[in-house]
Short mmCIF file of C-alpha atoms and ligand atoms in Angstrom, two decimals:
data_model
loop_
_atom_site.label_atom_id
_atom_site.label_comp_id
_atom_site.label_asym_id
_atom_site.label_seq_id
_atom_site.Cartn_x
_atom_site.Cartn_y
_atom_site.Cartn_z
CA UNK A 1 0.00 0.00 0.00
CA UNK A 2 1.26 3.70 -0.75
CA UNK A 3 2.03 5.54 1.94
CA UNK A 4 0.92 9.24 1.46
CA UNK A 5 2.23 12.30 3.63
CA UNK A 6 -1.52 12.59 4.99
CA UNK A 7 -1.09 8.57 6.04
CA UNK A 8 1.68 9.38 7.92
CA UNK A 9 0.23 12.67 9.99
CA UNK A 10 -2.72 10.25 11.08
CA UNK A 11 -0.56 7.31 11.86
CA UNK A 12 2.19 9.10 13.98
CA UNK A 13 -0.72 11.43 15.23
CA UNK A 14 -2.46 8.10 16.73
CA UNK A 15 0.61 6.82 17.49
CA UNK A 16 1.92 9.69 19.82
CA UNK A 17 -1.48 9.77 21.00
CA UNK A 18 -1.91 5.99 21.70
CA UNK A 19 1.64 4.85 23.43
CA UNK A 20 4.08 8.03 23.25
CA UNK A 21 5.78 7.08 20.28
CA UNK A 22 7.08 9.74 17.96
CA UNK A 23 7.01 8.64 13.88
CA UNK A 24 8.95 11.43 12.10
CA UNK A 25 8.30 11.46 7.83
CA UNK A 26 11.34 9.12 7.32
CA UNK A 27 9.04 6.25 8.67
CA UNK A 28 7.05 5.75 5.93
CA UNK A 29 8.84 2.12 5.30
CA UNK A 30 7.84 1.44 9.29
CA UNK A 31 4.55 2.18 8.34
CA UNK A 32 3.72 0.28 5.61
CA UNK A 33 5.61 -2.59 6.80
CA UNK A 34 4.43 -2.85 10.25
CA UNK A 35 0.54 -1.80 9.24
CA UNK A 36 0.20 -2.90 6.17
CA UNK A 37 -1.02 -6.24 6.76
CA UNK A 38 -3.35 -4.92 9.37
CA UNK A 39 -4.52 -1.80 7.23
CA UNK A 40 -5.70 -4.67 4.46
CA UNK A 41 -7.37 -7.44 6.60
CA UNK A 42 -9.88 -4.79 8.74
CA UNK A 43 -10.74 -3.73 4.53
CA UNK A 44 -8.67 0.16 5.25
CA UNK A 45 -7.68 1.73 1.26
CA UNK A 46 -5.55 4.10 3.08
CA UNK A 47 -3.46 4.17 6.95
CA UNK A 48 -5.08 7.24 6.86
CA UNK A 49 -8.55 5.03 6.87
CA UNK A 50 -6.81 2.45 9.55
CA UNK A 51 -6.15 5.61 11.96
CA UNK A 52 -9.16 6.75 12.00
CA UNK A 53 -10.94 3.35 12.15
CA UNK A 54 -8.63 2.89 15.39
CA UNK A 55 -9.95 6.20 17.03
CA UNK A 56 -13.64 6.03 16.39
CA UNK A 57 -14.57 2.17 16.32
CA UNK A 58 -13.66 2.00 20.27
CA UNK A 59 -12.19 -1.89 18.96
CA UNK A 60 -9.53 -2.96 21.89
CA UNK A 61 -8.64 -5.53 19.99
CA UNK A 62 -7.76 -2.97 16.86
CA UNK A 63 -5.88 -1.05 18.81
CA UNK A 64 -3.69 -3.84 20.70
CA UNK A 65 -2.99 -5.29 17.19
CA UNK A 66 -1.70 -1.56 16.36
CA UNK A 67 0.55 -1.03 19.42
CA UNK A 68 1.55 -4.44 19.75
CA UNK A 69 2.97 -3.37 15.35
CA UNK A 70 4.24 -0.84 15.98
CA UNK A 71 6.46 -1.22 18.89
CA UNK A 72 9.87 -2.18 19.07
CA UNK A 73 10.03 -5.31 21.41
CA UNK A 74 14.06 -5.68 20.75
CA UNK A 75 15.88 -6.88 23.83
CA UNK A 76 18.26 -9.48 25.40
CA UNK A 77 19.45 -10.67 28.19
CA UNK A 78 22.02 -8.15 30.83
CA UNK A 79 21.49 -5.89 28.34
CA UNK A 80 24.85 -4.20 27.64
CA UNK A 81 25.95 -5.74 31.17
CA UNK A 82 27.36 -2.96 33.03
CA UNK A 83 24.08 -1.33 34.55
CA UNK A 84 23.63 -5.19 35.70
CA UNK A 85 27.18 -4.38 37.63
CA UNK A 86 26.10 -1.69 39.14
CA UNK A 87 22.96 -2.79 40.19
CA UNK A 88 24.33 -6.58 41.88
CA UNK A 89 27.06 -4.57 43.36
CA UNK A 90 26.17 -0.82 44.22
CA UNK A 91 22.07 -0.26 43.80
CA UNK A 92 21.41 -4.01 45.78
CA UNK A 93 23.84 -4.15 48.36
CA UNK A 94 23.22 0.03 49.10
CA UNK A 95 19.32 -0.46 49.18
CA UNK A 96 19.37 -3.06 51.26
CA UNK A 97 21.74 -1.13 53.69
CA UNK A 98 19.72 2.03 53.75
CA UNK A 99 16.76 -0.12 54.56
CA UNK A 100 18.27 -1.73 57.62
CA UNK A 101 16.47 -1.28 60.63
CA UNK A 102 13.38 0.23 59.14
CA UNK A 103 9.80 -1.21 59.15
CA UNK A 104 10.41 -2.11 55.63
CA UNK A 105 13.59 -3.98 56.34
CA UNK A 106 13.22 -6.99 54.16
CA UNK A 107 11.02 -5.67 50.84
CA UNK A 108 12.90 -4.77 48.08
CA UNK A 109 10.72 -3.49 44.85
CA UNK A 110 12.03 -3.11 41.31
CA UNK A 111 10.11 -2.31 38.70
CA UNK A 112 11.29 -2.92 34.84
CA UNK A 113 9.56 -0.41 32.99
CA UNK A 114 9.08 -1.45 29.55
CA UNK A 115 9.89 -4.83 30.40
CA UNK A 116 9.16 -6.23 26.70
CA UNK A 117 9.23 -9.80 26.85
CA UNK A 118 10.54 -10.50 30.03
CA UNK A 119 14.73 -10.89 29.84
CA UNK A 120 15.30 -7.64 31.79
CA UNK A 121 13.25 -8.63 34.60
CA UNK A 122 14.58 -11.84 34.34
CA UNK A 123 18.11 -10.55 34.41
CA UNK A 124 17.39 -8.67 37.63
CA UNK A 125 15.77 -11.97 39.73
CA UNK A 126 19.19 -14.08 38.46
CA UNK A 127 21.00 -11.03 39.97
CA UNK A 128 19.07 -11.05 42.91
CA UNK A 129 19.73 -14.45 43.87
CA UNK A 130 23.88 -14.37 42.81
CA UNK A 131 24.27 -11.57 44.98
CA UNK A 132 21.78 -11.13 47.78
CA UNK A 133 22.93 -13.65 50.13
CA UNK A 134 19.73 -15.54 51.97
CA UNK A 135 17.54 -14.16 49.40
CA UNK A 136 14.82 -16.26 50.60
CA UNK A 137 14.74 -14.61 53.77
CA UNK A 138 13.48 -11.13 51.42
CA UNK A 139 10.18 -10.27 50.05
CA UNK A 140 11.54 -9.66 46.70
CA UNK A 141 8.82 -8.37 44.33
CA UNK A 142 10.49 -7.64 40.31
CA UNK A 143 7.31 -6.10 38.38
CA UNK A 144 7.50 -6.27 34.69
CA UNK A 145 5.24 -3.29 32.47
CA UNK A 146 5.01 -3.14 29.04
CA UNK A 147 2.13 -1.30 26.69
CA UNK A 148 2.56 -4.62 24.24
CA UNK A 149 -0.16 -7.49 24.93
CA UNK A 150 2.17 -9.60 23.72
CA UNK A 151 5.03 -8.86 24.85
CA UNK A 152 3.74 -9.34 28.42
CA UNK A 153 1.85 -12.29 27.75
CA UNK A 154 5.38 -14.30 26.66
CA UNK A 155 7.15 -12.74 29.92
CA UNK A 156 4.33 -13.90 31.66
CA UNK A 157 4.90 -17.56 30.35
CA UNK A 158 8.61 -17.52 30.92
CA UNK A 159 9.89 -18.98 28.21
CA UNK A 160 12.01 -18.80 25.93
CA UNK A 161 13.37 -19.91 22.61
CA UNK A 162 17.27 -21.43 21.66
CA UNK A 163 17.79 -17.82 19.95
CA UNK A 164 16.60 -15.87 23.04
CA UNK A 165 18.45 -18.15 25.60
CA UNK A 166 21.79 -17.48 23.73
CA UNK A 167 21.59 -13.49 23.93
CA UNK A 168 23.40 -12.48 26.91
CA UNK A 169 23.73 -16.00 29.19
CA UNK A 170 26.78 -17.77 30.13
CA UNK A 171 26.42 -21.50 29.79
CA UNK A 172 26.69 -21.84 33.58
CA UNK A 173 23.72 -19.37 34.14
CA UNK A 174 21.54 -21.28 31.57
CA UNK A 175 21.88 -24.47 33.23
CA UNK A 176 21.77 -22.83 37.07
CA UNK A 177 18.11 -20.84 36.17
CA UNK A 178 16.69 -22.69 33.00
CA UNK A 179 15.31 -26.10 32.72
CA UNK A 180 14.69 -26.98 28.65
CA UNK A 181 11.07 -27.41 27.78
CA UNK A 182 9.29 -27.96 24.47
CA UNK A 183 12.01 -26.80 22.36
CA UNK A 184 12.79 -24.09 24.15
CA UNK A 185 14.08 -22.70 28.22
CA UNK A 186 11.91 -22.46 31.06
CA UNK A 187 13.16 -19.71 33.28
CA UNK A 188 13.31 -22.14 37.09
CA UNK A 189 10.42 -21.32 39.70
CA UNK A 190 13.10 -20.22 41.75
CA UNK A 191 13.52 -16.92 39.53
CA UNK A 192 9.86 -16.87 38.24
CA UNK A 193 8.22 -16.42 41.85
CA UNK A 194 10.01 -13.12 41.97
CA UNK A 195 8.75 -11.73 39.29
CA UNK A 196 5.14 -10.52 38.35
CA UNK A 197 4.43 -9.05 34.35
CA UNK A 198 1.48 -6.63 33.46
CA UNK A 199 -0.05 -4.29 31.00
CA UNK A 200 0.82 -0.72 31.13
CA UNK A 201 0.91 2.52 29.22
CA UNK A 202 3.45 4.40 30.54
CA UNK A 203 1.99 7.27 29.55
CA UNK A 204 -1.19 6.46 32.11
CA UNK A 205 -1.07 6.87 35.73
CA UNK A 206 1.01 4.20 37.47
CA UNK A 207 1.00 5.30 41.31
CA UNK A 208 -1.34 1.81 41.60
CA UNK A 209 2.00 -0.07 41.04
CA UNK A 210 3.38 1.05 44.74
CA UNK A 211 6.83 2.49 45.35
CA UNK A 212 10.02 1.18 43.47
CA UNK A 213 13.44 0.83 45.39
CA UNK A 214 14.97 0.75 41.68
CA UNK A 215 13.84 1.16 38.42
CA UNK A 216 14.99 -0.27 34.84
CA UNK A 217 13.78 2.17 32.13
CA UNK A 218 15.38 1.60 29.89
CA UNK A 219 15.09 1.93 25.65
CA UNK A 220 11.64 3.08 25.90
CA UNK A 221 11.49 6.84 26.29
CA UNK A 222 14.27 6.71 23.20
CA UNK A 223 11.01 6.60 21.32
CA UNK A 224 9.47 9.23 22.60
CA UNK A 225 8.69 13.21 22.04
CA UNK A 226 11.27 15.14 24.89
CA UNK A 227 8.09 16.31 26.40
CA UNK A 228 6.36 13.35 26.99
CA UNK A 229 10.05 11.69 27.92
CA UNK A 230 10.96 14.57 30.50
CA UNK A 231 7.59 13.79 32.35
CA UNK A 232 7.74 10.13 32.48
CA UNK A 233 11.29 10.58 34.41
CA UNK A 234 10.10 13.12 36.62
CA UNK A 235 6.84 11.09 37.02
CA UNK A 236 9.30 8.06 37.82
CA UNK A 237 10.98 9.70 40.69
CA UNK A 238 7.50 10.13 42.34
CA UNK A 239 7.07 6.35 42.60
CA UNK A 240 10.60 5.68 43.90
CA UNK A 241 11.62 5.75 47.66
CA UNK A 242 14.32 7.68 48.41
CA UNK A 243 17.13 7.23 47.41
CA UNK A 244 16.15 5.40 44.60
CA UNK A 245 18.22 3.77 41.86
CA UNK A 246 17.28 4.57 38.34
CA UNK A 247 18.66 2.66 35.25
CA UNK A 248 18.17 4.34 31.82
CA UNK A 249 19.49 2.70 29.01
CA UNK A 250 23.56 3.30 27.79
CA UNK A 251 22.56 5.60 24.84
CA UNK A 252 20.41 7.63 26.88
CA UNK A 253 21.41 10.70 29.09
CA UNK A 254 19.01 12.39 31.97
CA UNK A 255 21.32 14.77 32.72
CA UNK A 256 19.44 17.85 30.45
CA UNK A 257 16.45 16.96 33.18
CA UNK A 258 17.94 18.75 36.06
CA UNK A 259 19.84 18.23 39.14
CA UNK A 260 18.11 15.58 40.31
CA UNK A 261 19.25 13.70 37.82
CA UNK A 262 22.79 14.32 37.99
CA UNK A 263 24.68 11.12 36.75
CA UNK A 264 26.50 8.71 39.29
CA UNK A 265 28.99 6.52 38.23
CA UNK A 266 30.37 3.43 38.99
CA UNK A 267 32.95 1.41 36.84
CA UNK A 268 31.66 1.87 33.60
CA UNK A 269 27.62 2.02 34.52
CA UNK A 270 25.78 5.47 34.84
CA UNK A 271 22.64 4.92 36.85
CA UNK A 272 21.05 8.16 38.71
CA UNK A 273 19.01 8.86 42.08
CA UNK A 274 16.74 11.09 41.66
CA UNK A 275 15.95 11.27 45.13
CA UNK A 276 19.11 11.81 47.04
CA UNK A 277 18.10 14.24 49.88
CA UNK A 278 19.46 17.34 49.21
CA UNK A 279 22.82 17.87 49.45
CA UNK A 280 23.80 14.35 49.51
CA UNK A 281 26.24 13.51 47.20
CA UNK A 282 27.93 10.21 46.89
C1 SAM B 301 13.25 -1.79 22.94
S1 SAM B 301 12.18 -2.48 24.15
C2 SAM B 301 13.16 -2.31 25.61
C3 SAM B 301 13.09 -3.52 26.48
C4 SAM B 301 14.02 -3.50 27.70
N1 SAM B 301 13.71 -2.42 28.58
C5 SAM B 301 15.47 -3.43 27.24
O1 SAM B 301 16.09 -2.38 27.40
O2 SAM B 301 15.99 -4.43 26.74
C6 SAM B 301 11.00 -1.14 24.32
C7 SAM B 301 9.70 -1.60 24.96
O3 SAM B 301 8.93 -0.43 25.31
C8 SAM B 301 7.57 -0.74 25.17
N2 SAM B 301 6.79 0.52 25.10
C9 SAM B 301 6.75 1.43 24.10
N3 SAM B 301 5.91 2.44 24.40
C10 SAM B 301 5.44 2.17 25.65
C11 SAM B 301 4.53 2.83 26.53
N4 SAM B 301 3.93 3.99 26.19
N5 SAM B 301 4.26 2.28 27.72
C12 SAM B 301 4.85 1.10 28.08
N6 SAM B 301 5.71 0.42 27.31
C13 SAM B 301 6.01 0.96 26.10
C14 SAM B 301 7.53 -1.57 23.89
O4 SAM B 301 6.36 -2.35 23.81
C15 SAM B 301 8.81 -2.39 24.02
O5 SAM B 301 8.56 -3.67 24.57
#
């Protein structure tokens, strides 16, 4: 199907307005290859005719089969490693210090925002239980968000394909926290009680989710209009407890947001704490 200028205003119009994402003109190709196929089966001669068929027929299912198109589900596992450093050995170790003594002792809450289909979160649980010695003895709670139905419903299930397994795991961690099932990896029950997927639009209210101890953001607001991305970081830092350890992802920066989120450093990772009480500096 062509792709007009007047397809593209409606798509990336419904697009922004739908999950956040921000379609300049040079995605005409993303367009017609990602919608294409839908824009045909619901009987749409134009995108321009699939947008607004999106926006007025109130269809969930139309629009899940839209977002779950047109977003970019790309991930692995300890993606680009370092921020996994600095997490095991600087954002656990810290948190769990700070918490010492406190009513709220033994919960530690991490949220993956953008979780896509699961290997982040998963990453953080096989983290958890390398480096946080008695783990057991912790209410550890790791909850997964993504806008993509689908993308949640495979994190959900765990499991993963020879492809997946090979991005990112040593041998030794593959046969420590998966068990092989139906051609594929099971993540153990070990790793998979700590961890709890859901639906959510980032761009919606998520105070319902609790407060975070840490948060993984990470290769999401990359896709997004520096509006929209400035207020979902400053939106972030209101569900964190203070300190707070926030992970962005290693081609992203926060530090045009502000003071609060000054970079910190360590080895190679940049990870940021937005709520450092003031004059803090570590
Ligand atoms: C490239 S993946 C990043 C996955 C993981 N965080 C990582 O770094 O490997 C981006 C994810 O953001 C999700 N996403 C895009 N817009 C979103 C929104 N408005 N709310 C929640 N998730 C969104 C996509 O569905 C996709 O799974």
């Amino acid at each position: 199907m062509q792709v007009t200028p007047a397809d593209i205003d409606a798509i990336s119009g419904l697009i922004i307005d739908l999950c956040g994402i921000y379609l300049d003109e040079s995605k005409g190709y993303l367009v017609d290859c990602r919608l294409g196929s839908i824009a045909e089966k619901h009987g749409c001669k134009s995108f321009e005719e699939l947008a607004r068929k999106v926006r007025t027929s109130g269809s969930f299912a139309l629009r899940t089969e839209v977002i779950d198109a047109i977003t970019t589900n790309e991930t692995l596992f300890f993606r680009d490693n370092s921020p996994f450093e600095a997490f095991a050995y600087k954002a656990l170790p810290e948190t769990m210090d700070a918490k010492a003594g406190s009513p709220f002792a033994n919960r530690l809450r991490i949220w993956s925002a953008a979780s896509s289909t699961g290997q982040e979160a998963v990453s953080i649980g096989i983290s958890i239980l390398e480096h946080l010695p008695d783990s057991h003895r912790f209410d550890v709670q790791i909850v997964g968000t993504d806008i993509s139905e689908r993308a949640v419903e495979r994190a959900s299930r765990g499991w993963f394909a020879e492809h997946e397994i090979q991005r990112g795991l040593s041998p030794q961690i593959i046969a420590k926290y998966f068990r092989p099932d139906n051609g594929g990896w099971r993540v153990i029950d070990e790793v998979r009680s700590l961890l709890k997927f859901q639906h959510m639009n980032l761009l919606e209210p998520f105070n319902h989710l609790g407060r975070f101890d840490i948060v993984f953001c990470r290769n999401v607001a990359i896709y997004f209009t520096p509006e929209t991305r400035a207020r979902l970081f400053q939106r972030i830092s209101e569900v964190m407890t203070e300190p707070g350890y926030l992970f962005v992802g290693s081609s992203e920066s926060l530090s045009d947001l502000g003071p609060r989120f000054m970079p910190h450093l360590h080895c190679k990772s940049v990870y940021y704490r937005p709520n450092l009480p003031q004059g803090v500096r570590v």
